[in-house]
PDB file of N, CA and C and ligand atoms in Angstrom:
ATOM      1  N   MET A   1     106.095  95.795 118.932  1.00  0.00           N
ATOM      2  CA  MET A   1     106.954  95.216 118.305  1.00  0.00           C
ATOM      3  C   MET A   1     107.117  95.037 116.986  1.00  0.00           C
ATOM      4  N   TYR A   2     108.391  94.751 116.513  1.00  0.00           N
ATOM      5  CA  TYR A   2     108.822  94.631 115.313  1.00  0.00           C
ATOM      6  C   TYR A   2     110.103  94.271 115.387  1.00  0.00           C
ATOM      7  N   TYR A   3     110.643  93.145 114.539  1.00  0.00           N
ATOM      8  CA  TYR A   3     111.610  91.862 114.507  1.00  0.00           C
ATOM      9  C   TYR A   3     112.135  91.974 113.361  1.00  0.00           C
ATOM     10  N   PRO A   4     112.968  93.012 112.651  1.00  0.00           N
ATOM     11  CA  PRO A   4     113.407  92.470 111.026  1.00  0.00           C
ATOM     12  C   PRO A   4     113.715  90.738 111.133  1.00  0.00           C
ATOM     13  N   ILE A   5     112.706  90.827 110.550  1.00  0.00           N
ATOM     14  CA  ILE A   5     112.365  89.379 109.316  1.00  0.00           C
ATOM     15  C   ILE A   5     112.228  89.614 107.682  1.00  0.00           C
ATOM     16  N   ASN A   6     112.318  88.947 107.033  1.00  0.00           N
ATOM     17  CA  ASN A   6     111.403  88.532 105.768  1.00  0.00           C
ATOM     18  C   ASN A   6     110.115  87.647 106.418  1.00  0.00           C
ATOM     19  N   ALA A   7     109.260  88.875 105.411  1.00  0.00           N
ATOM     20  CA  ALA A   7     107.912  88.489 104.977  1.00  0.00           C
ATOM     21  C   ALA A   7     107.630  86.743 104.855  1.00  0.00           C
ATOM     22  N   TYR A   8     108.683  86.443 103.644  1.00  0.00           N
ATOM     23  CA  TYR A   8     108.249  85.138 103.391  1.00  0.00           C
ATOM     24  C   TYR A   8     109.009  84.134 103.913  1.00  0.00           C
ATOM     25  N   ARG A   9     109.838  84.092 104.786  1.00  0.00           N
ATOM     26  CA  ARG A   9     110.559  83.872 106.797  1.00  0.00           C
ATOM     27  C   ARG A   9     109.807  83.631 107.205  1.00  0.00           C
ATOM     28  N   LYS A  10     109.110  85.316 108.086  1.00  0.00           N
ATOM     29  CA  LYS A  10     107.792  84.380 108.424  1.00  0.00           C
ATOM     30  C   LYS A  10     107.041  83.558 108.614  1.00  0.00           C
ATOM     31  N   ILE A  11     106.413  83.475 107.740  1.00  0.00           N
ATOM     32  CA  ILE A  11     105.434  83.085 106.290  1.00  0.00           C
ATOM     33  C   ILE A  11     105.827  80.711 106.689  1.00  0.00           C
ATOM     34  N   GLN A  12     106.935  80.990 106.379  1.00  0.00           N
ATOM     35  CA  GLN A  12     107.752  80.036 106.401  1.00  0.00           C
ATOM     36  C   GLN A  12     107.547  78.980 107.478  1.00  0.00           C
ATOM     37  N   LEU A  13     108.058  80.112 108.311  1.00  0.00           N
ATOM     38  CA  LEU A  13     107.788  79.529 109.662  1.00  0.00           C
ATOM     39  C   LEU A  13     107.102  79.372 110.967  1.00  0.00           C
ATOM     40  N   GLU A  14     105.873  79.913 110.358  1.00  0.00           N
ATOM     41  CA  GLU A  14     104.593  80.163 111.241  1.00  0.00           C
ATOM     42  C   GLU A  14     103.831  78.970 110.678  1.00  0.00           C
ATOM     43  N   ALA A  15     104.038  78.708 109.663  1.00  0.00           N
ATOM     44  CA  ALA A  15     102.640  78.525 108.612  1.00  0.00           C
ATOM     45  C   ALA A  15     102.876  76.446 109.066  1.00  0.00           C
ATOM     46  N   PRO A  16     103.325  75.911 109.695  1.00  0.00           N
ATOM     47  CA  PRO A  16     103.664  74.632 110.248  1.00  0.00           C
ATOM     48  C   PRO A  16     102.078  74.000 111.670  1.00  0.00           C
ATOM     49  N   TYR A  17     102.170  74.965 112.485  1.00  0.00           N
ATOM     50  CA  TYR A  17     101.641  75.622 113.825  1.00  0.00           C
ATOM     51  C   TYR A  17     100.820  75.833 113.624  1.00  0.00           C
ATOM     52  N   HIS A  18      99.957  76.405 112.142  1.00  0.00           N
ATOM     53  CA  HIS A  18      99.082  76.162 112.517  1.00  0.00           C
ATOM     54  C   HIS A  18      97.543  75.095 112.069  1.00  0.00           C
ATOM     55  N   ALA A  19      98.346  74.250 111.798  1.00  0.00           N
ATOM     56  CA  ALA A  19      98.134  72.668 111.840  1.00  0.00           C
ATOM     57  C   ALA A  19      97.960  72.021 112.437  1.00  0.00           C
ATOM     58  N   LEU A  20      97.804  73.021 113.669  1.00  0.00           N
ATOM     59  CA  LEU A  20      98.556  72.190 114.803  1.00  0.00           C
ATOM     60  C   LEU A  20      97.285  72.856 115.996  1.00  0.00           C
ATOM     61  N   THR A  21      97.153  74.142 114.954  1.00  0.00           N
ATOM     62  CA  THR A  21      96.132  74.892 116.623  1.00  0.00           C
ATOM     63  C   THR A  21      95.130  74.959 116.278  1.00  0.00           C
ATOM     64  N   ASN A  22      94.217  74.029 116.184  1.00  0.00           N
ATOM     65  CA  ASN A  22      92.750  73.890 115.288  1.00  0.00           C
ATOM     66  C   ASN A  22      91.875  74.927 115.867  1.00  0.00           C
ATOM     67  N   ALA A  23      92.005  75.335 116.929  1.00  0.00           N
ATOM     68  CA  ALA A  23      91.139  77.023 117.311  1.00  0.00           C
ATOM     69  C   ALA A  23      90.809  77.384 117.173  1.00  0.00           C
ATOM     70  N   GLY A  24      92.189  77.675 116.696  1.00  0.00           N
ATOM     71  CA  GLY A  24      92.104  79.300 115.685  1.00  0.00           C
ATOM     72  C   GLY A  24      94.192  80.205 115.871  1.00  0.00           C
ATOM     73  N   HIS A  25      93.950  80.136 115.108  1.00  0.00           N
ATOM     74  CA  HIS A  25      95.288  80.757 114.465  1.00  0.00           C
ATOM     75  C   HIS A  25      95.198  81.670 113.417  1.00  0.00           C
ATOM     76  N   ILE A  26      96.433  82.802 112.935  1.00  0.00           N
ATOM     77  CA  ILE A  26      96.593  83.409 112.208  1.00  0.00           C
ATOM     78  C   ILE A  26      97.639  83.855 112.380  1.00  0.00           C
ATOM     79  N   SER A  27      98.117  84.582 111.064  1.00  0.00           N
ATOM     80  CA  SER A  27      99.448  84.811 111.008  1.00  0.00           C
ATOM     81  C   SER A  27      99.711  86.407 110.446  1.00  0.00           C
ATOM     82  N   TYR A  28     100.125  87.642 110.851  1.00  0.00           N
ATOM     83  CA  TYR A  28     100.079  88.606 109.867  1.00  0.00           C
ATOM     84  C   TYR A  28     101.993  88.490 109.419  1.00  0.00           C
ATOM     85  N   VAL A  29     101.394  89.696 108.623  1.00  0.00           N
ATOM     86  CA  VAL A  29     102.695  90.280 107.797  1.00  0.00           C
ATOM     87  C   VAL A  29     102.698  91.484 107.994  1.00  0.00           C
ATOM     88  N   GLU A  30     103.822  92.011 107.792  1.00  0.00           N
ATOM     89  CA  GLU A  30     103.682  94.514 108.549  1.00  0.00           C
ATOM     90  C   GLU A  30     104.092  94.730 107.063  1.00  0.00           C
ATOM     91  N   LEU A  31     104.009  95.359 106.426  1.00  0.00           N
ATOM     92  CA  LEU A  31     104.736  96.010 105.211  1.00  0.00           C
ATOM     93  C   LEU A  31     104.226  97.387 105.049  1.00  0.00           C
ATOM     94  N   ASP A  32     105.686  98.134 104.839  1.00  0.00           N
ATOM     95  CA  ASP A  32     105.780  99.656 104.504  1.00  0.00           C
ATOM     96  C   ASP A  32     105.608 100.108 103.873  1.00  0.00           C
ATOM     97  N   GLY A  33     105.303  99.875 103.167  1.00  0.00           N
ATOM     98  CA  GLY A  33     104.821  99.975 101.815  1.00  0.00           C
ATOM     99  C   GLY A  33     103.419 100.043 101.133  1.00  0.00           C
ATOM    100  N   ASP A  34     103.296 101.315  99.771  1.00  0.00           N
ATOM    101  CA  ASP A  34     101.424 101.024  99.378  1.00  0.00           C
ATOM    102  C   ASP A  34     101.415  99.464  98.773  1.00  0.00           C
ATOM    103  N   THR A  35     100.428  99.560  99.106  1.00  0.00           N
ATOM    104  CA  THR A  35     100.917  97.991  97.960  1.00  0.00           C
ATOM    105  C   THR A  35      99.858  98.076  97.268  1.00  0.00           C
ATOM    106  N   ALA A  36      99.540  99.354  96.575  1.00  0.00           N
ATOM    107  CA  ALA A  36      98.469  99.478  96.131  1.00  0.00           C
ATOM    108  C   ALA A  36     100.026  99.860  94.848  1.00  0.00           C
ATOM    109  N   LYS A  37     100.720  99.867  95.232  1.00  0.00           N
ATOM    110  CA  LYS A  37     101.898 100.260  93.621  1.00  0.00           C
ATOM    111  C   LYS A  37     102.620  99.598  93.684  1.00  0.00           C
ATOM    112  N   ASN A  38     102.611  97.311  94.061  1.00  0.00           N
ATOM    113  CA  ASN A  38     103.037  97.370  94.141  1.00  0.00           C
ATOM    114  C   ASN A  38     102.253  95.614  94.626  1.00  0.00           C
ATOM    115  N   VAL A  39     101.493  95.909  93.442  1.00  0.00           N
ATOM    116  CA  VAL A  39     100.615  94.168  93.398  1.00  0.00           C
ATOM    117  C   VAL A  39     101.062  93.367  93.579  1.00  0.00           C
ATOM    118  N   ASP A  40     102.315  92.975  92.746  1.00  0.00           N
ATOM    119  CA  ASP A  40     102.720  92.058  92.199  1.00  0.00           C
ATOM    120  C   ASP A  40     102.659  91.422  93.895  1.00  0.00           C
ATOM    121  N   ALA A  41     104.003  92.157  94.097  1.00  0.00           N
ATOM    122  CA  ALA A  41     103.975  91.900  95.531  1.00  0.00           C
ATOM    123  C   ALA A  41     103.664  90.842  96.616  1.00  0.00           C
ATOM    124  N   PHE A  42     102.189  92.395  96.540  1.00  0.00           N
ATOM    125  CA  PHE A  42     100.954  91.494  97.287  1.00  0.00           C
ATOM    126  C   PHE A  42     100.952  90.461  97.153  1.00  0.00           C
ATOM    127  N   GLU A  43      99.921  90.058  95.994  1.00  0.00           N
ATOM    128  CA  GLU A  43     100.046  88.587  95.381  1.00  0.00           C
ATOM    129  C   GLU A  43     100.856  87.783  95.491  1.00  0.00           C
ATOM    130  N   SER A  44     102.074  88.195  96.172  1.00  0.00           N
ATOM    131  CA  SER A  44     103.492  86.840  96.275  1.00  0.00           C
ATOM    132  C   SER A  44     103.311  86.820  97.402  1.00  0.00           C
ATOM    133  N   ILE A  45     102.209  87.347  98.286  1.00  0.00           N
ATOM    134  CA  ILE A  45     102.854  86.925 100.144  1.00  0.00           C
ATOM    135  C   ILE A  45     101.521  86.167 100.238  1.00  0.00           C
ATOM    136  N   ILE A  46     100.373  87.021  99.824  1.00  0.00           N
ATOM    137  CA  ILE A  46      99.290  85.668  99.599  1.00  0.00           C
ATOM    138  C   ILE A  46      99.593  84.746  99.404  1.00  0.00           C
ATOM    139  N   ARG A  47     100.218  84.901  98.324  1.00  0.00           N
ATOM    140  CA  ARG A  47     100.195  82.651  97.376  1.00  0.00           C
ATOM    141  C   ARG A  47     100.966  82.301  98.519  1.00  0.00           C
ATOM    142  N   CYS A  48     101.969  82.854  98.646  1.00  0.00           N
ATOM    143  CA  CYS A  48     103.512  82.279  99.874  1.00  0.00           C
ATOM    144  C   CYS A  48     102.050  81.638 100.834  1.00  0.00           C
ATOM    145  N   MET A  49     101.567  82.294 101.763  1.00  0.00           N
ATOM    146  CA  MET A  49     100.689  82.091 103.011  1.00  0.00           C
ATOM    147  C   MET A  49      99.241  80.728 102.691  1.00  0.00           C
ATOM    148  N   LYS A  50      98.898  80.818 100.937  1.00  0.00           N
ATOM    149  CA  LYS A  50      98.946  79.017 100.898  1.00  0.00           C
ATOM    150  C   LYS A  50      99.017  78.361 100.449  1.00  0.00           C
ATOM    151  N   GLU A  51     100.470  79.017  99.291  1.00  0.00           N
ATOM    152  CA  GLU A  51     100.757  77.610 100.297  1.00  0.00           C
ATOM    153  C   GLU A  51     101.990  76.835 100.734  1.00  0.00           C
ATOM    154  N   ALA A  52     102.002  77.199 101.783  1.00  0.00           N
ATOM    155  CA  ALA A  52     102.305  77.187 103.515  1.00  0.00           C
ATOM    156  C   ALA A  52     102.058  76.082 104.275  1.00  0.00           C
ATOM    157  N   GLY A  53     100.722  76.928 104.300  1.00  0.00           N
ATOM    158  CA  GLY A  53      99.696  76.263 104.320  1.00  0.00           C
ATOM    159  C   GLY A  53      98.903  77.246 105.420  1.00  0.00           C
ATOM    160  N   ILE A  54      98.671  78.400 105.318  1.00  0.00           N
ATOM    161  CA  ILE A  54      99.424  79.825 106.515  1.00  0.00           C
ATOM    162  C   ILE A  54      96.667  79.155 106.536  1.00  0.00           C
ATOM    163  N   GLY A  55      96.160  79.136 107.589  1.00  0.00           N
ATOM    164  CA  GLY A  55      94.765  79.301 107.849  1.00  0.00           C
ATOM    165  C   GLY A  55      94.483  80.198 108.145  1.00  0.00           C
ATOM    166  N   TYR A  56      95.169  81.155 108.446  1.00  0.00           N
ATOM    167  CA  TYR A  56      94.462  83.347 108.331  1.00  0.00           C
ATOM    168  C   TYR A  56      94.895  83.622 108.531  1.00  0.00           C
ATOM    169  N   GLY A  57      95.556  84.664 107.161  1.00  0.00           N
ATOM    170  CA  GLY A  57      96.385  84.744 106.933  1.00  0.00           C
ATOM    171  C   GLY A  57      96.231  86.309 106.802  1.00  0.00           C
ATOM    172  N   SER A  58      97.117  87.356 107.629  1.00  0.00           N
ATOM    173  CA  SER A  58      95.996  89.494 107.109  1.00  0.00           C
ATOM    174  C   SER A  58      97.366  89.963 106.831  1.00  0.00           C
ATOM    175  N   VAL A  59      98.144  91.003 105.334  1.00  0.00           N
ATOM    176  CA  VAL A  59      99.041  91.967 105.504  1.00  0.00           C
ATOM    177  C   VAL A  59      98.030  92.926 105.999  1.00  0.00           C
ATOM    178  N   ASN A  60      99.225  93.892 106.569  1.00  0.00           N
ATOM    179  CA  ASN A  60      98.617  95.372 107.742  1.00  0.00           C
ATOM    180  C   ASN A  60      99.337  96.232 106.447  1.00  0.00           C
ATOM    181  N   HIS A  61      99.464  96.813 106.395  1.00  0.00           N
ATOM    182  CA  HIS A  61      99.639  98.091 105.466  1.00  0.00           C
ATOM    183  C   HIS A  61      99.286  99.712 105.944  1.00  0.00           C
ATOM    184  N   PRO A  62     100.174 100.356 106.212  1.00  0.00           N
ATOM    185  CA  PRO A  62      99.999 101.581 106.781  1.00  0.00           C
ATOM    186  C   PRO A  62      98.932 102.169 105.454  1.00  0.00           C
ATOM    187  N   VAL A  63      97.614 103.401 106.574  1.00  0.00           N
ATOM    188  CA  VAL A  63      97.283 103.772 106.207  1.00  0.00           C
ATOM    189  C   VAL A  63      97.050 105.295 106.967  1.00  0.00           C
ATOM    190  N   ASP A  64      96.665 106.090 105.702  1.00  0.00           N
ATOM    191  CA  ASP A  64      97.209 107.577 106.219  1.00  0.00           C
ATOM    192  C   ASP A  64      95.384 108.559 106.731  1.00  0.00           C
ATOM    193  N   ARG A  65      95.902 110.056 106.899  1.00  0.00           N
ATOM    194  CA  ARG A  65      93.780 110.051 106.192  1.00  0.00           C
ATOM    195  C   ARG A  65      94.278 111.495 106.468  1.00  0.00           C
ATOM    196  N   ASP A  66      93.651 111.909 105.224  1.00  0.00           N
ATOM    197  CA  ASP A  66      93.582 113.892 105.246  1.00  0.00           C
ATOM    198  C   ASP A  66      92.103 114.177 106.576  1.00  0.00           C
ATOM    199  N   PRO A  67      92.795 114.379 107.289  1.00  0.00           N
ATOM    200  CA  PRO A  67      91.260 115.205 107.823  1.00  0.00           C
ATOM    201  C   PRO A  67      90.757 116.544 107.323  1.00  0.00           C
ATOM    202  N   ILE A  68      91.594 117.285 106.080  1.00  0.00           N
ATOM    203  CA  ILE A  68      90.902 118.847 105.962  1.00  0.00           C
ATOM    204  C   ILE A  68      90.528 117.384 104.662  1.00  0.00           C
ATOM    205  N   CYS A  69      90.814 116.628 103.429  1.00  0.00           N
ATOM    206  CA  CYS A  69      90.425 116.180 102.631  1.00  0.00           C
ATOM    207  C   CYS A  69      89.465 115.049 102.939  1.00  0.00           C
ATOM    208  N   GLY A  70      89.345 114.628 103.426  1.00  0.00           N
ATOM    209  CA  GLY A  70      88.790 112.636 103.521  1.00  0.00           C
ATOM    210  C   GLY A  70      89.478 112.043 102.650  1.00  0.00           C
ATOM    211  N   TYR A  71      90.074 112.646 102.344  1.00  0.00           N
ATOM    212  CA  TYR A  71      91.165 111.319 101.692  1.00  0.00           C
ATOM    213  C   TYR A  71      92.149 109.679 102.691  1.00  0.00           C
ATOM    214  N   THR A  72      91.346 108.572 101.740  1.00  0.00           N
ATOM    215  CA  THR A  72      92.455 107.765 103.043  1.00  0.00           C
ATOM    216  C   THR A  72      93.074 106.890 101.804  1.00  0.00           C
ATOM    217  N   GLY A  73      94.651 106.491 102.549  1.00  0.00           N
ATOM    218  CA  GLY A  73      95.186 106.187 101.841  1.00  0.00           C
ATOM    219  C   GLY A  73      96.287 106.122 101.789  1.00  0.00           C
ATOM    220  N   VAL A  74      97.383 106.049 100.869  1.00  0.00           N
ATOM    221  CA  VAL A  74      98.932 105.545 101.530  1.00  0.00           C
ATOM    222  C   VAL A  74      99.512 107.137 100.863  1.00  0.00           C
ATOM    223  N   ILE A  75      99.376 107.674 101.790  1.00  0.00           N
ATOM    224  CA  ILE A  75     100.059 109.611 101.711  1.00  0.00           C
ATOM    225  C   ILE A  75     101.089 109.903 101.456  1.00  0.00           C
ATOM    226  N   ASP A  76     101.883 110.235 100.694  1.00  0.00           N
ATOM    227  CA  ASP A  76     103.347 110.390 100.519  1.00  0.00           C
ATOM    228  C   ASP A  76     103.628 112.001 101.211  1.00  0.00           C
ATOM    229  N   ASP A  77     103.955 112.956  99.828  1.00  0.00           N
ATOM    230  CA  ASP A  77     104.612 114.161 100.008  1.00  0.00           C
ATOM    231  C   ASP A  77     103.829 115.308 100.398  1.00  0.00           C
ATOM    232  N   VAL A  78     102.077 114.718  99.881  1.00  0.00           N
ATOM    233  CA  VAL A  78     101.330 114.872  99.299  1.00  0.00           C
ATOM    234  C   VAL A  78     100.160 114.808  98.871  1.00  0.00           C
ATOM    235  N   CYS A  79      98.670 114.936  98.895  1.00  0.00           N
ATOM    236  CA  CYS A  79      97.853 114.245  99.304  1.00  0.00           C
ATOM    237  C   CYS A  79      97.096 114.429  98.035  1.00  0.00           C
ATOM    238  N   PRO A  80      97.499 112.952  97.576  1.00  0.00           N
ATOM    239  CA  PRO A  80      96.228 113.139  96.424  1.00  0.00           C
ATOM    240  C   PRO A  80      95.113 113.486  95.463  1.00  0.00           C
ATOM    241  N   ARG A  81      94.193 113.969  96.198  1.00  0.00           N
ATOM    242  CA  ARG A  81      93.396 114.281  96.679  1.00  0.00           C
ATOM    243  C   ARG A  81      93.075 115.792  96.470  1.00  0.00           C
ATOM    244  N   CYS A  82      93.170 116.279  96.851  1.00  0.00           N
ATOM    245  CA  CYS A  82      93.547 117.694  96.995  1.00  0.00           C
ATOM    246  C   CYS A  82      94.289 118.360  96.922  1.00  0.00           C
ATOM    247  N   GLY A  83      96.041 118.170  96.966  1.00  0.00           N
ATOM    248  CA  GLY A  83      96.952 118.338  97.061  1.00  0.00           C
ATOM    249  C   GLY A  83      97.694 118.955  98.291  1.00  0.00           C
ATOM    250  N   ARG A  84      97.015 118.887  98.948  1.00  0.00           N
ATOM    251  CA  ARG A  84      98.070 120.121 100.012  1.00  0.00           C
ATOM    252  C   ARG A  84      98.335 119.614 100.898  1.00  0.00           C
ATOM    253  N   HIS A  85     100.292 119.840 100.836  1.00  0.00           N
ATOM    254  CA  HIS A  85     101.221 119.147 102.545  1.00  0.00           C
ATOM    255  C   HIS A  85     101.007 118.817 103.477  1.00  0.00           C
ATOM    256  N   GLU A  86     101.337 117.868 104.450  1.00  0.00           N
ATOM    257  CA  GLU A  86     100.858 118.745 106.163  1.00  0.00           C
ATOM    258  C   GLU A  86     101.136 119.729 106.674  1.00  0.00           C
ATOM    259  N   GLY A  87     100.278 119.680 106.944  1.00  0.00           N
ATOM    260  CA  GLY A  87     100.535 121.143 108.199  1.00  0.00           C
ATOM    261  C   GLY A  87      99.503 122.401 107.067  1.00  0.00           C
ATOM    262  N   GLU A  88      99.547 122.385 105.768  1.00  0.00           N
ATOM    263  CA  GLU A  88      98.883 123.177 104.933  1.00  0.00           C
ATOM    264  C   GLU A  88      97.685 122.989 105.042  1.00  0.00           C
ATOM    265  N   GLY A  89      97.283 124.925 104.341  1.00  0.00           N
ATOM    266  CA  GLY A  89      95.946 125.068 104.844  1.00  0.00           C
ATOM    267  C   GLY A  89      95.326 124.531 103.194  1.00  0.00           C
ATOM    268  N   ILE A  90      94.055 124.529 103.212  1.00  0.00           N
ATOM    269  CA  ILE A  90      93.001 124.582 102.130  1.00  0.00           C
ATOM    270  C   ILE A  90      91.764 125.940 101.636  1.00  0.00           C
ATOM    271  N   SER A  91      92.343 126.380 100.416  1.00  0.00           N
ATOM    272  CA  SER A  91      90.565 127.855 100.429  1.00  0.00           C
ATOM    273  C   SER A  91      89.222 127.228 100.440  1.00  0.00           C
ATOM    274  N   MET A  92      88.742 128.143 101.084  1.00  0.00           N
ATOM    275  CA  MET A  92      87.211 126.637 100.778  1.00  0.00           C
ATOM    276  C   MET A  92      86.878 126.557  99.539  1.00  0.00           C
ATOM    277  N   GLU A  93      87.378 128.153  98.636  1.00  0.00           N
ATOM    278  CA  GLU A  93      86.214 128.002  97.370  1.00  0.00           C
ATOM    279  C   GLU A  93      87.318 125.451  97.005  1.00  0.00           C
ATOM    280  N   LYS A  94      88.554 125.450  97.312  1.00  0.00           N
ATOM    281  CA  LYS A  94      88.787 124.184  97.145  1.00  0.00           C
ATOM    282  C   LYS A  94      87.861 123.538  97.159  1.00  0.00           C
ATOM    283  N   LEU A  95      87.469 123.365  99.349  1.00  0.00           N
ATOM    284  CA  LEU A  95      86.807 122.473  99.884  1.00  0.00           C
ATOM    285  C   LEU A  95      85.473 122.358  99.038  1.00  0.00           C
ATOM    286  N   ASP A  96      85.119 123.379  98.342  1.00  0.00           N
ATOM    287  CA  ASP A  96      83.768 123.560  98.036  1.00  0.00           C
ATOM    288  C   ASP A  96      83.306 122.778  97.212  1.00  0.00           C
ATOM    289  N   GLU A  97      84.429 122.470  96.404  1.00  0.00           N
ATOM    290  CA  GLU A  97      84.318 122.237  94.784  1.00  0.00           C
ATOM    291  C   GLU A  97      84.512 120.586  95.727  1.00  0.00           C
ATOM    292  N   LEU A  98      85.981 120.365  95.687  1.00  0.00           N
ATOM    293  CA  LEU A  98      85.860 118.939  96.583  1.00  0.00           C
ATOM    294  C   LEU A  98      84.720 118.058  97.224  1.00  0.00           C
ATOM    295  N   ARG A  99      83.975 119.093  97.805  1.00  0.00           N
ATOM    296  CA  ARG A  99      82.456 118.657  98.582  1.00  0.00           C
ATOM    297  C   ARG A  99      82.050 117.789  97.212  1.00  0.00           C
ATOM    298  N   LYS A 100      81.798 118.694  96.216  1.00  0.00           N
ATOM    299  CA  LYS A 100      81.039 118.345  95.067  1.00  0.00           C
ATOM    300  C   LYS A 100      80.975 116.791  94.451  1.00  0.00           C
ATOM    301  N   ARG A 101      82.806 116.660  94.833  1.00  0.00           N
ATOM    302  CA  ARG A 101      82.895 115.249  94.158  1.00  0.00           C
ATOM    303  C   ARG A 101      83.666 114.150  95.200  1.00  0.00           C
ATOM    304  N   TYR A 102      83.521 114.734  96.110  1.00  0.00           N
ATOM    305  CA  TYR A 102      83.346 113.556  97.236  1.00  0.00           C
ATOM    306  C   TYR A 102      82.524 113.996  98.022  1.00  0.00           C
ATOM    307  N   PRO A 103      81.888 113.002  98.702  1.00  0.00           N
ATOM    308  CA  PRO A 103      80.446 112.912  99.491  1.00  0.00           C
ATOM    309  C   PRO A 103      81.312 112.919 100.924  1.00  0.00           C
ATOM    310  N   GLY A 104      82.620 111.823 101.253  1.00  0.00           N
ATOM    311  CA  GLY A 104      83.385 112.016 102.861  1.00  0.00           C
ATOM    312  C   GLY A 104      84.178 112.883 102.804  1.00  0.00           C
ATOM    313  N   VAL A 105      83.919 113.507 102.462  1.00  0.00           N
ATOM    314  CA  VAL A 105      85.160 114.502 102.782  1.00  0.00           C
ATOM    315  C   VAL A 105      84.303 116.348 103.906  1.00  0.00           C
ATOM    316  N   PRO A 106      84.873 115.868 104.827  1.00  0.00           N
ATOM    317  CA  PRO A 106      83.859 116.671 106.465  1.00  0.00           C
ATOM    318  C   PRO A 106      84.035 117.957 106.243  1.00  0.00           C
ATOM    319  N   HIS A 107      83.003 118.095 106.888  1.00  0.00           N
ATOM    320  CA  HIS A 107      82.439 119.555 108.073  1.00  0.00           C
ATOM    321  C   HIS A 107      82.212 119.551 108.443  1.00  0.00           C
ATOM    322  N   PHE A 108      83.409 120.791 108.545  1.00  0.00           N
ATOM    323  CA  PHE A 108      83.959 121.978 110.248  1.00  0.00           C
ATOM    324  C   PHE A 108      82.678 122.398 110.655  1.00  0.00           C
ATOM    325  N   ALA A 109      82.937 122.187 112.067  1.00  0.00           N
ATOM    326  CA  ALA A 109      82.381 123.508 112.671  1.00  0.00           C
ATOM    327  C   ALA A 109      82.321 125.206 111.736  1.00  0.00           C
ATOM    328  N   GLY A 110      81.987 126.227 112.321  1.00  0.00           N
ATOM    329  CA  GLY A 110      81.494 127.051 111.923  1.00  0.00           C
ATOM    330  C   GLY A 110      81.179 127.995 110.046  1.00  0.00           C
ATOM    331  N   LYS A 111      81.243 126.563 109.252  1.00  0.00           N
ATOM    332  CA  LYS A 111      80.982 126.594 108.481  1.00  0.00           C
ATOM    333  C   LYS A 111      79.978 125.814 107.407  1.00  0.00           C
ATOM    334  N   THR A 112      79.090 126.468 107.333  1.00  0.00           N
ATOM    335  CA  THR A 112      77.203 125.748 107.101  1.00  0.00           C
ATOM    336  C   THR A 112      76.845 125.074 104.222  1.00  0.00           C
TER     337      THR A 112
HETATM  338 ZN1   ZN B   1      93.900 116.197 101.199  1.00  0.00          ZN
END
């Protein structure tokens, strides 16, 4: 369920309740962009949580996974590891090359 609210405003509204709920509390902020591309904004949100008195805070953000090459992160149009678009295939030569460079590349049945 989404509610349109600015991350800083949400933190300011929820923070006072953290002092009142000593049995447990958490505030979440959900971002729709790649936090690695705007580290300053990410840090700003964390600092806002600290200064507002958030006892336990979390920042959720999108994480994609390419099932072919195993890349985990935000994938826009093209996978940064293998260079394929969603729905495209990949050559066995390229897959073998990726397996040598990245140990997490999945293996598929039928290929040894
Ligand atoms: Zn990939």
